[in-house]
Coordinates of N, CA and C in Angstrom, one line a residue:
K1 N -20.0 -36.7 -68.5 CA -18.3 -36.3 -68.1 C -17.8 -35.2 -68.5
V2 N -18.4 -34.2 -69.0 CA -18.0 -32.9 -69.1 C -18.1 -32.0 -67.4
Q3 N -20.0 -32.5 -66.8 CA -20.1 -31.7 -65.7 C -19.3 -32.9 -64.5
S4 N -19.1 -34.0 -64.9 CA -18.2 -34.6 -63.8 C -16.6 -34.4 -63.9
K5 N -15.9 -33.4 -65.2 CA -15.0 -32.8 -65.0 C -15.0 -31.5 -64.4
R6 N -16.0 -30.5 -64.6 CA -16.3 -30.0 -63.7 C -16.3 -29.3 -61.9
G7 N -17.2 -30.7 -62.2 CA -17.2 -30.6 -60.9 C -15.9 -31.0 -60.0
G8 N -15.3 -32.0 -60.4 CA -13.5 -32.3 -60.2 C -13.0 -30.8 -60.1
I9 N -12.6 -29.5 -61.0 CA -12.2 -28.7 -60.7 C -12.7 -27.4 -59.8
M10 N -14.4 -27.7 -59.7 CA -14.6 -26.7 -58.4 C -14.1 -27.1 -57.0
R11 N -14.3 -28.7 -56.9 CA -13.8 -29.0 -55.7 C -12.4 -28.6 -55.4
K12 N -11.9 -28.8 -56.5 CA -10.2 -28.4 -56.3 C -10.5 -27.1 -56.4
I13 N -10.8 -26.6 -56.7 CA -11.3 -24.6 -56.3 C -11.5 -24.3 -54.5
F14 N -11.9 -25.7 -54.5 CA -13.0 -24.6 -53.3 C -12.1 -25.5 -52.4
L15 N -11.1 -26.6 -52.3 CA -10.3 -27.4 -51.2 C -9.3 -25.7 -51.1
V16 N -8.5 -25.4 -52.4 CA -7.5 -24.3 -52.4 C -8.2 -22.9 -51.5
V17 N -9.2 -23.1 -51.9 CA -9.6 -21.9 -50.8 C -10.1 -21.6 -49.6
F18 N -10.0 -23.2 -49.0 CA -11.0 -23.2 -47.5 C -9.1 -24.1 -46.7
S19 N -7.8 -23.8 -48.0 CA -6.9 -24.2 -47.0 C -6.4 -23.1 -46.8
G20 N -6.3 -22.2 -47.9 CA -5.9 -20.8 -47.4 C -6.2 -19.5 -46.6
A21 N -7.5 -20.0 -46.6 CA -8.8 -19.3 -45.5 C -7.4 -19.9 -44.3
I22 N -7.7 -21.3 -43.6 CA -7.3 -22.1 -43.1 C -6.2 -21.2 -41.9
F23 N -5.2 -21.4 -43.8 CA -3.3 -20.8 -42.6 C -3.7 -19.2 -42.6
V24 N -4.3 -18.3 -43.3 CA -4.7 -16.7 -43.3 C -4.8 -17.0 -41.3
C25 N -6.3 -17.7 -41.2 CA -6.7 -17.8 -39.5 C -5.5 -18.0 -38.7
L26 N -4.4 -19.1 -38.7 CA -4.3 -19.3 -37.2 C -3.2 -18.8 -36.8
P27 N -2.4 -18.2 -37.8 CA -1.3 -16.8 -37.1 C -2.8 -15.7 -36.2
A28 N -3.1 -15.2 -36.6 CA -4.0 -14.9 -35.9 C -4.7 -15.1 -34.5
V29 N -5.1 -16.4 -35.0 CA -6.0 -17.4 -33.7 C -4.5 -16.9 -31.9
F30 N -2.9 -17.4 -33.0 CA -2.1 -17.9 -32.5 C -2.0 -17.1 -31.3
L31 N -1.8 -15.5 -32.0 CA -1.1 -14.2 -32.0 C -2.6 -13.6 -30.9
A32 N -3.8 -13.9 -31.0 CA -4.4 -13.6 -30.1 C -4.1 -14.6 -28.7
S33 N -4.0 -15.4 -29.0 CA -4.1 -16.6 -27.6 C -2.7 -15.6 -27.1
A34 N -1.0 -15.2 -27.9 CA -0.7 -15.1 -26.8 C -0.4 -13.5 -26.5
D35 N -1.4 -13.1 -27.2 CA -1.8 -11.6 -26.1 C -2.0 -11.9 -25.0
E36 N -3.4 -12.8 -24.9 CA -3.9 -13.3 -24.1 C -3.4 -13.3 -22.5
N37 N -2.2 -14.1 -23.0 CA -1.3 -14.6 -21.9 C -0.2 -13.7 -21.3
K38 N 0.0 -12.7 -23.2 CA 0.9 -12.0 -22.3 C -0.5 -10.9 -21.2
V39 N -0.9 -10.3 -21.6 CA -1.6 -9.4 -20.9 C -2.2 -10.7 -19.6
S40 N -2.6 -11.9 -20.0 CA -2.3 -12.7 -17.8 C -1.2 -12.6 -17.3
G41 N 0.2 -12.6 -18.0 CA 0.8 -13.4 -17.1 C 1.3 -11.4 -16.4
E42 N 1.1 -10.3 -17.3 CA 1.3 -9.4 -17.1 C 0.2 -8.6 -15.5
S43 N -0.4 -9.1 -15.5 CA -1.9 -9.5 -14.2 C -1.0 -9.6 -13.1
V44 N -0.7 -11.2 -13.6 CA -0.4 -11.4 -12.0 C 1.3 -11.2 -11.9
Q45 N 2.0 -10.4 -12.8 CA 3.1 -9.5 -11.9 C 3.0 -8.6 -11.1
D46 N 1.9 -7.6 -12.2 CA 1.6 -6.6 -11.3 C 1.1 -6.9 -9.5
R47 N 0.6 -7.9 -9.6 CA -0.5 -8.2 -8.5 C 0.8 -8.6 -7.5
R48 N 1.8 -9.6 -8.1 CA 2.9 -10.1 -7.1 C 3.4 -9.3 -6.2
I49 N 3.7 -8.2 -7.4 CA 4.6 -7.0 -6.9 C 4.1 -5.8 -5.8
V50 N 2.3 -6.2 -6.2 CA 2.1 -5.7 -4.9 C 1.5 -6.0 -3.8
S51 N 1.9 -7.2 -3.7 CA 2.1 -8.1 -2.8 C 2.3 -8.1 -1.9
E52 N 3.9 -8.3 -3.0 CA 5.3 -8.0 -1.9 C 5.5 -6.4 -1.4
E53 N 4.7 -5.9 -1.7 CA 5.1 -4.1 -0.8 C 4.4 -4.1 -0.1
S54 N 3.3 -5.2 0.1 CA 2.2 -5.0 1.1 C 2.6 -5.5 2.4
K55 N 3.8 -6.6 2.3 CA 4.1 -7.7 2.9 C 5.3 -6.9 3.7
E56 N 6.3 -5.5 3.2 CA 7.2 -4.6 3.7 C 6.5 -3.8 4.6
Y57 N 4.9 -3.4 4.7 CA 4.1 -2.2 5.4 C 4.7 -2.3 6.7
I58 N 5.4 -1.6 7.5 CA 5.4 -1.6 9.1 C 4.3 -1.9 9.6
V59 N 3.4 -2.0 10.4 CA 2.7 -1.5 10.8 C 2.5 -1.0 12.3
G60 N 1.7 0.4 12.8 CA 1.7 0.8 13.6 C 0.1 1.2 14.5
V61 N 0.1 2.0 15.5 CA -1.3 2.1 16.3 C -2.5 2.7 15.7
D62 N -3.5 1.9 15.8 CA -4.9 2.2 14.3 C -4.5 1.7 13.9
D63 N -3.7 0.9 12.9 CA -3.5 0.1 12.0 C -4.7 -1.1 12.1
V64 N -5.4 -1.4 10.7 CA -6.6 -2.2 10.7 C -5.9 -3.5 10.1
I65 N -5.6 -4.7 10.6 CA -5.0 -5.8 10.0 C -5.5 -7.6 9.8
M66 N -5.9 -8.1 9.1 CA -7.2 -9.2 8.6 C -5.9 -10.1 8.9
I67 N -6.5 -11.3 9.9 CA -5.6 -12.2 9.9 C -6.1 -13.7 10.0
S68 N -5.9 -14.3 8.9 CA -6.9 -15.9 9.0 C -6.3 -16.6 8.7
V69 N -6.3 -17.7 9.3 CA -6.1 -19.8 9.7 C -6.5 -20.0 8.4
L70 N -5.6 -20.3 7.5 CA -6.7 -21.5 6.7 C -6.3 -23.3 7.2
R71 N -5.0 -23.4 7.6 CA -5.3 -25.0 7.9 C -4.8 -25.1 8.9
P72 N -4.7 -25.7 10.4 CA -6.0 -26.9 10.4 C -7.3 -26.9 10.2
E73 N -7.4 -25.4 11.2 CA -8.6 -24.4 11.3 C -9.3 -24.0 10.0
N74 N -10.2 -23.1 10.6 CA -10.8 -22.3 9.1 C -10.9 -21.2 10.3
I75 N -10.1 -20.0 10.4 CA -10.6 -18.9 11.1 C -10.0 -17.6 11.1
S76 N -10.7 -16.4 10.5 CA -10.9 -15.3 10.4 C -11.1 -14.2 10.9
T77 N -10.5 -13.2 11.6 CA -10.3 -11.8 12.9 C -9.9 -10.7 12.3
I78 N -10.4 -9.8 12.3 CA -9.5 -8.0 12.1 C -8.8 -7.6 13.3
A79 N -8.2 -6.9 13.4 CA -7.6 -6.1 14.6 C -7.1 -5.2 14.3
T80 N -7.6 -4.5 15.2 CA -7.2 -2.6 14.9 C -6.1 -3.0 16.1
V81 N -5.2 -2.1 15.9 CA -3.3 -1.8 16.7 C -3.8 -1.1 17.8
A82 N -3.4 -1.4 18.9 CA -3.8 -0.5 20.1 C -3.0 0.6 20.4
P83 N -3.5 1.6 21.2 CA -2.4 1.9 21.9 C -0.9 1.8 22.6
D84 N -1.2 0.3 22.8 CA 0.5 -0.1 23.4 C 0.8 -0.8 22.6
G85 N 0.2 -1.2 20.9 CA 0.7 -1.1 19.9 C 0.6 -3.0 19.7
T86 N -0.6 -3.6 20.8 CA -0.5 -5.0 20.6 C -2.2 -5.2 19.8
I87 N -2.5 -6.4 19.6 CA -3.5 -7.0 19.2 C -4.2 -8.2 19.9
S88 N -5.2 -8.8 19.8 CA -5.7 -10.1 20.3 C -6.3 -10.9 19.9
F89 N -5.7 -12.4 19.7 CA -6.2 -13.3 18.7 C -5.8 -14.5 19.4
P90 N -7.0 -15.0 19.1 CA -7.4 -15.8 19.8 C -6.3 -17.0 19.6
Y91 N -6.8 -18.9 20.6 CA -5.9 -18.8 21.3 C -4.4 -18.1 21.6
I92 N -3.6 -17.6 21.5 CA -2.4 -17.0 21.7 C -2.7 -15.5 22.7
G93 N -4.1 -15.0 22.0 CA -3.9 -13.1 23.5 C -3.6 -12.2 23.1
Q94 N -3.1 -12.3 23.6 CA -2.3 -10.5 23.1 C -0.8 -10.4 22.2
L95 N -0.6 -9.9 21.9 CA 0.6 -9.6 20.5 C 1.1 -8.6 20.5
Q96 N 2.7 -8.2 20.3 CA 2.8 -7.2 20.3 C 3.0 -6.9 19.3
V97 N 2.7 -6.4 17.7 CA 2.9 -6.3 16.8 C 3.7 -4.6 15.8
K98 N 3.2 -4.1 16.7 CA 3.8 -2.0 16.5 C 5.5 -2.3 16.3
G99 N 5.7 -1.6 14.8 CA 6.5 -1.5 14.0 C 7.5 -3.3 13.3
L100 N 6.5 -4.4 13.5 CA 7.2 -5.0 12.9 C 6.7 -5.0 11.5
S101 N 7.1 -6.1 10.4 CA 5.9 -6.1 8.9 C 4.9 -6.8 9.1
L102 N 4.3 -6.3 8.0 CA 3.2 -8.2 7.5 C 3.3 -9.9 8.3
S103 N 4.5 -9.8 6.7 CA 5.4 -10.7 6.5 C 5.9 -11.7 8.4
E104 N 6.2 -10.6 9.0 CA 7.2 -10.8 10.5 C 5.6 -12.2 11.3
I105 N 4.9 -10.7 11.6 CA 3.2 -10.7 12.7 C 2.8 -11.8 11.4
Q106 N 3.6 -12.4 10.8 CA 2.5 -13.7 9.7 C 3.3 -15.2 10.8
E107 N 4.4 -15.0 10.7 CA 5.5 -15.4 11.6 C 5.1 -15.8 13.0
L108 N 5.3 -14.7 13.2 CA 4.9 -14.3 14.8 C 3.9 -15.7 15.1
I109 N 2.6 -15.5 14.8 CA 1.1 -16.0 15.0 C 1.5 -17.8 14.6
Q110 N 2.5 -17.8 13.1 CA 2.5 -19.4 13.0 C 2.8 -19.8 14.1
K111 N 3.4 -19.3 15.0 CA 5.1 -20.3 15.1 C 4.7 -19.8 16.5
Q112 N 3.1 -19.4 17.1 CA 2.9 -19.1 18.2 C 1.6 -20.5 18.7
L113 N 1.1 -20.8 17.5 CA 0.4 -21.5 17.0 C 0.3 -22.6 17.1
A114 N 1.5 -22.5 17.1 CA 2.5 -24.7 16.1 C 3.2 -25.2 17.7
E115 N 3.1 -23.8 19.0 CA 3.9 -25.2 20.0 C 2.2 -24.4 20.8
G116 N 1.7 -25.9 20.7 CA 0.6 -26.4 21.2 C -0.9 -26.0 21.3
Y117 N -1.1 -25.3 20.1 CA -2.1 -25.2 19.7 C -2.9 -26.4 18.1
M118 N -1.8 -25.9 17.4 CA -2.0 -26.0 16.0 C -1.0 -26.8 15.8
K119 N -1.5 -28.4 15.0 CA -0.1 -28.5 13.7 C 0.0 -28.6 12.3
Y120 N 0.9 -27.5 12.0 CA 1.1 -27.3 11.1 C -0.1 -26.5 10.7
P121 N -0.1 -24.7 11.6 CA -1.0 -24.1 11.0 C 0.0 -23.1 9.9
V122 N -1.1 -22.9 9.0 CA -0.7 -21.5 7.8 C -1.5 -20.1 8.2
V123 N -1.2 -19.5 8.3 CA -1.5 -18.1 8.4 C -1.2 -16.9 7.5
V124 N -2.2 -16.2 7.4 CA -2.2 -15.3 6.1 C -2.4 -13.4 6.7
V125 N -1.8 -13.4 7.3 CA -1.8 -11.5 7.3 C -1.9 -10.5 6.4
T126 N -3.0 -9.6 6.5 CA -2.9 -8.4 5.5 C -3.2 -7.3 6.1
L127 N -2.9 -6.6 5.4 CA -3.4 -4.9 5.2 C -4.6 -4.9 5.4
K128 N -5.7 -4.4 5.8 CA -7.5 -3.9 5.8 C -7.2 -2.0 5.7
E129 N -6.9 -2.0 6.3 CA -6.8 -0.2 6.8 C -5.4 0.2 7.5
S130 N -5.0 1.2 6.7 CA -3.5 2.2 7.1 C -3.6 3.3 8.3
N131 N -3.7 2.8 9.5 CA -4.1 4.2 9.6 C -3.3 4.8 10.7
S132 N -2.0 4.3 10.9 CA -0.9 4.5 11.7 C 0.1 5.6 10.9
R133 N 0.2 6.1 9.4 CA 1.2 7.4 8.9 C 0.4 8.1 8.8
K134 N 0.1 9.0 10.3 CA -0.7 10.6 10.2 C 0.9 11.1 10.7
F135 N 0.3 12.1 10.6 CA 1.2 13.4 11.0 C 0.0 14.7 11.8
F136 N 0.9 15.5 12.9 CA 0.0 16.5 13.2 C -0.4 18.1 13.1
V137 N -1.2 18.3 13.2 CA -0.2 19.8 13.0 C -1.2 21.0 14.1
Y138 N -0.2 21.5 14.6 CA -1.2 22.1 15.9 C -0.6 23.8 16.2
G139 N -1.0 24.3 17.3 CA -0.8 25.7 17.0 C -2.0 26.9 16.4
E140 N -1.8 27.6 16.1 CA -2.3 28.8 14.9 C -2.5 28.0 13.3
V141 N -3.5 27.4 13.8 CA -4.1 27.4 12.4 C -5.5 26.7 12.6
A142 N -6.3 26.6 11.0 CA -8.0 26.3 11.4 C -8.0 25.8 11.6
K143 N -7.6 23.8 11.4 CA -8.4 22.9 11.9 C -6.9 21.9 12.5
P144 N -6.4 22.2 14.0 CA -5.2 21.8 14.6 C -6.2 19.9 14.5
G145 N -4.8 19.2 14.4 CA -5.4 18.3 14.8 C -4.5 16.7 13.8
G146 N -5.3 15.8 14.4 CA -4.2 14.4 13.0 C -4.8 14.5 11.4
Y147 N -4.0 14.1 11.0 CA -4.3 13.6 9.5 C -3.2 12.8 9.1
L148 N -3.4 12.1 8.0 CA -3.0 10.5 7.5 C -2.0 11.3 5.9
L149 N -1.2 10.7 6.2 CA 0.2 11.0 5.4 C 0.3 10.8 4.1
D150 N 0.3 11.1 2.7 CA -0.1 10.8 1.9 C 1.2 11.1 1.4
E151 N 1.4 10.7 0.4 CA 2.8 10.9 -0.4 C 2.9 12.6 -1.0
N152 N 4.3 12.5 -0.7 CA 5.3 13.9 -0.7 C 4.1 15.1 0.4
T153 N 3.8 14.7 0.7 CA 3.0 15.7 2.0 C 4.8 16.8 2.8
T154 N 3.8 17.0 2.2 CA 5.4 18.5 2.9 C 4.4 19.8 4.1
V155 N 5.3 20.8 4.4 CA 5.4 21.4 5.9 C 3.8 22.2 5.2
L156 N 4.2 22.7 3.8 CA 3.6 23.9 4.2 C 2.1 23.4 3.2
K157 N 2.4 21.1 2.1 CA 0.4 21.3 2.3 C 0.2 21.1 3.5
A158 N 0.4 21.1 4.3 CA 0.4 19.9 5.7 C -0.5 20.7 6.2
I159 N -0.2 22.6 6.4 CA -0.7 23.7 6.8 C -1.9 23.7 5.7
S160 N -1.6 23.4 4.8 CA -2.8 23.7 4.2 C -4.0 22.5 4.4
R161 N -3.8 21.5 4.7 CA -4.8 20.2 5.5 C -5.2 20.8 6.0
A162 N -5.0 21.9 6.9 CA -5.2 21.9 8.2 C -6.0 23.0 8.3
G163 N -5.8 23.8 7.2 CA -6.8 24.6 7.1 C -6.2 26.6 6.9
G164 N -4.7 26.2 6.8 CA -3.9 27.2 7.1 C -3.4 28.1 8.1
F165 N -2.7 29.8 8.4 CA -2.5 30.2 8.8 C -4.2 30.4 9.3
T166 N -4.2 30.8 10.8 CA -5.4 32.1 11.5 C -4.3 33.3 11.7
K167 N -5.7 33.9 12.0 CA -4.9 35.5 11.8 C -3.6 35.5 12.5
Y168 N -3.3 34.8 13.5 CA -2.7 35.4 14.7 C -1.3 34.2 13.9
G169 N -1.2 33.4 12.8 CA -0.4 32.8 12.7 C 1.2 33.1 12.2
S170 N 1.8 32.6 12.4 CA 3.6 33.5 11.8 C 3.5 32.6 10.7
A171 N 4.0 32.6 9.5 CA 4.5 31.8 8.3 C 6.4 31.7 9.3
S172 N 6.9 33.2 9.7 CA 8.3 32.7 9.3 C 8.0 32.0 11.1
N173 N 7.6 31.7 11.9 CA 7.8 30.6 12.6 C 7.1 29.6 12.5
V174 N 7.5 28.8 12.2 CA 7.1 27.2 11.8 C 7.9 26.4 12.5
K175 N 7.5 24.9 13.2 CA 8.2 24.7 14.0 C 8.0 22.6 13.6
V176 N 9.0 21.8 12.8 CA 8.7 20.2 13.1 C 9.3 19.8 14.3
L177 N 8.5 19.3 14.7 CA 9.1 18.0 15.5 C 9.2 16.5 16.0
R178 N 10.2 16.0 15.1 CA 10.7 15.0 15.0 C 11.1 13.9 15.6
E179 N 10.2 12.9 15.8 CA 10.9 11.9 17.7 C 12.0 11.4 16.6
R180 N 12.9 11.6 17.3 CA 14.7 11.3 17.5 C 14.5 9.3 17.9
K181 N 15.2 8.6 16.7 CA 15.4 7.3 16.7 C 15.6 6.4 18.0
E182 N 17.2 6.7 18.2 CA 17.5 6.2 19.2 C 17.9 6.5 20.5
A183 N 16.8 8.2 20.4 CA 16.7 8.1 22.2 C 15.6 9.1 21.7
R184 N 15.5 9.2 23.8 CA 14.7 10.0 23.9 C 13.5 11.5 23.5
G185 N 12.9 11.9 23.2 CA 12.8 13.3 22.5 C 12.7 13.9 21.3
Y186 N 12.6 15.2 20.6 CA 12.4 15.3 19.7 C 13.4 15.9 18.9
D187 N 13.3 16.1 17.5 CA 14.8 17.4 16.9 C 14.3 18.0 16.4
I188 N 14.7 19.2 17.3 CA 13.2 20.4 16.1 C 13.7 20.4 14.7
L189 N 12.8 20.8 13.6 CA 13.4 21.5 12.1 C 12.4 22.9 12.2
R190 N 13.7 24.0 12.5 CA 12.8 25.6 11.8 C 12.4 25.4 10.6
I191 N 11.2 25.9 10.1 CA 10.7 26.6 8.7 C 9.8 27.4 8.6
N192 N 10.9 28.3 7.8 CA 10.0 30.0 7.4 C 9.4 29.1 6.2
I193 N 8.1 29.8 6.1 CA 6.7 29.4 5.3 C 6.8 30.2 4.2
K194 N 7.5 31.7 5.3 CA 7.3 32.8 4.0 C 8.3 32.7 3.0
S195 N 9.2 31.8 2.6 CA 10.1 31.9 2.0 C 10.0 30.8 1.6
I196 N 9.6 30.0 2.2 CA 9.1 28.9 0.7 C 7.7 29.6 -0.4
M197 N 7.5 30.3 0.3 CA 6.3 30.9 -0.4 C 6.2 32.2 -1.4
N198 N 7.8 32.1 -1.2 CA 8.9 33.0 -1.5 C 9.9 32.6 -3.1
G199 N 9.5 31.2 -3.3 CA 10.5 30.4 -4.1 C 11.2 29.0 -3.6
N200 N 11.7 29.6 -2.4 CA 13.0 28.7 -1.5 C 11.8 27.3 -1.9
S201 N 11.5 26.7 -2.6 CA 11.0 25.7 -2.0 C 11.1 24.2 -1.5
Q202 N 12.9 24.1 -1.6 CA 14.0 23.7 -0.9 C 13.6 23.5 -0.2
D203 N 13.4 24.5 1.1 CA 13.3 24.4 2.3 C 11.6 23.5 2.7
D204 N 11.1 23.6 1.9 CA 9.5 23.1 2.2 C 10.5 21.2 2.2
I205 N 10.2 20.8 3.3 CA 10.9 19.0 3.3 C 9.6 18.5 3.6
L206 N 9.7 17.4 3.5 CA 8.7 16.2 3.3 C 9.0 15.7 5.1
L207 N 7.3 15.7 5.3 CA 6.8 15.1 6.4 C 6.9 13.8 6.5
Q208 N 7.2 13.2 7.6 CA 8.0 11.3 7.8 C 6.2 11.2 9.1
P209 N 5.8 10.0 8.5 CA 5.0 9.3 10.0 C 5.2 9.7 11.4
G210 N 4.2 10.5 12.0 CA 4.8 10.7 13.7 C 5.3 12.5 13.8
D211 N 5.5 12.9 12.8 CA 6.4 14.2 12.4 C 4.7 15.2 13.5
I212 N 4.9 16.1 14.3 CA 4.3 17.2 14.3 C 4.7 18.6 14.1
V213 N 4.2 19.6 13.6 CA 3.8 21.0 13.3 C 3.7 21.4 13.4
V214 N 4.0 22.4 14.0 CA 4.0 23.8 15.0 C 3.7 25.1 14.8
V215 N 2.7 26.0 14.4 CA 2.3 27.3 14.2 C 3.1 27.9 15.5
S216 N 3.6 29.0 15.3 CA 3.4 29.3 16.3 C 2.7 30.9 16.3
E217 N 2.5 31.9 17.6 CA 1.7 32.6 17.2 C 2.9 33.6 16.7
G218 N 2.5 35.0 15.7 CA 3.4 35.4 15.5 C 3.1 37.1 16.4
V219 N 4.1 37.9 16.1 CA 4.0 39.2 17.4 C 4.1 40.1 16.7
F220 N 3.1 41.7 16.9 CA 2.1 41.9 16.1 C 2.7 43.2 17.0

């Protein structure tokens, strides 16, 4: 009887300890699950933001895009925007895409495929390489030519990327040619690099796609 009584007491102690362990562990499990869901939710949201930003990208010459038809046929092609602003796509032929966003190109291809080629086509257009956002530096610099435009590229940074001035280059005689949006030709912005290097950074303007920086020869 004594042994039976002791056995009963031990079983009760075991059940109390076991129940307490479960009570302690369950919140940790739920918290871990909640953290995983939170991380997963944030990553999905980040991907959605990136996707939305990429759809607003305006396509230009030399950009490379991937066009995928998911339904009813499975077609995938990579196209480079030609100097005249066009690409070539099966069934449709030449398409003018310069100046359009990725979502607009997607809608254009989808619409044209639906007009006699495919029934209810599903098209996805993505950016593969961004090559159209360029600026150009010419004149008295070490490495004249075209360069990809990064964020916050100023005139001074542009000249630096082009290798700096030659011994004939004039730091006080620099021009930026900017294409007019509503008329033919360029607006001319005169930049004094010497003044910028003396601390007047407000004169160091940000470049835009297509800007041409011209460094003139100094008068000696």
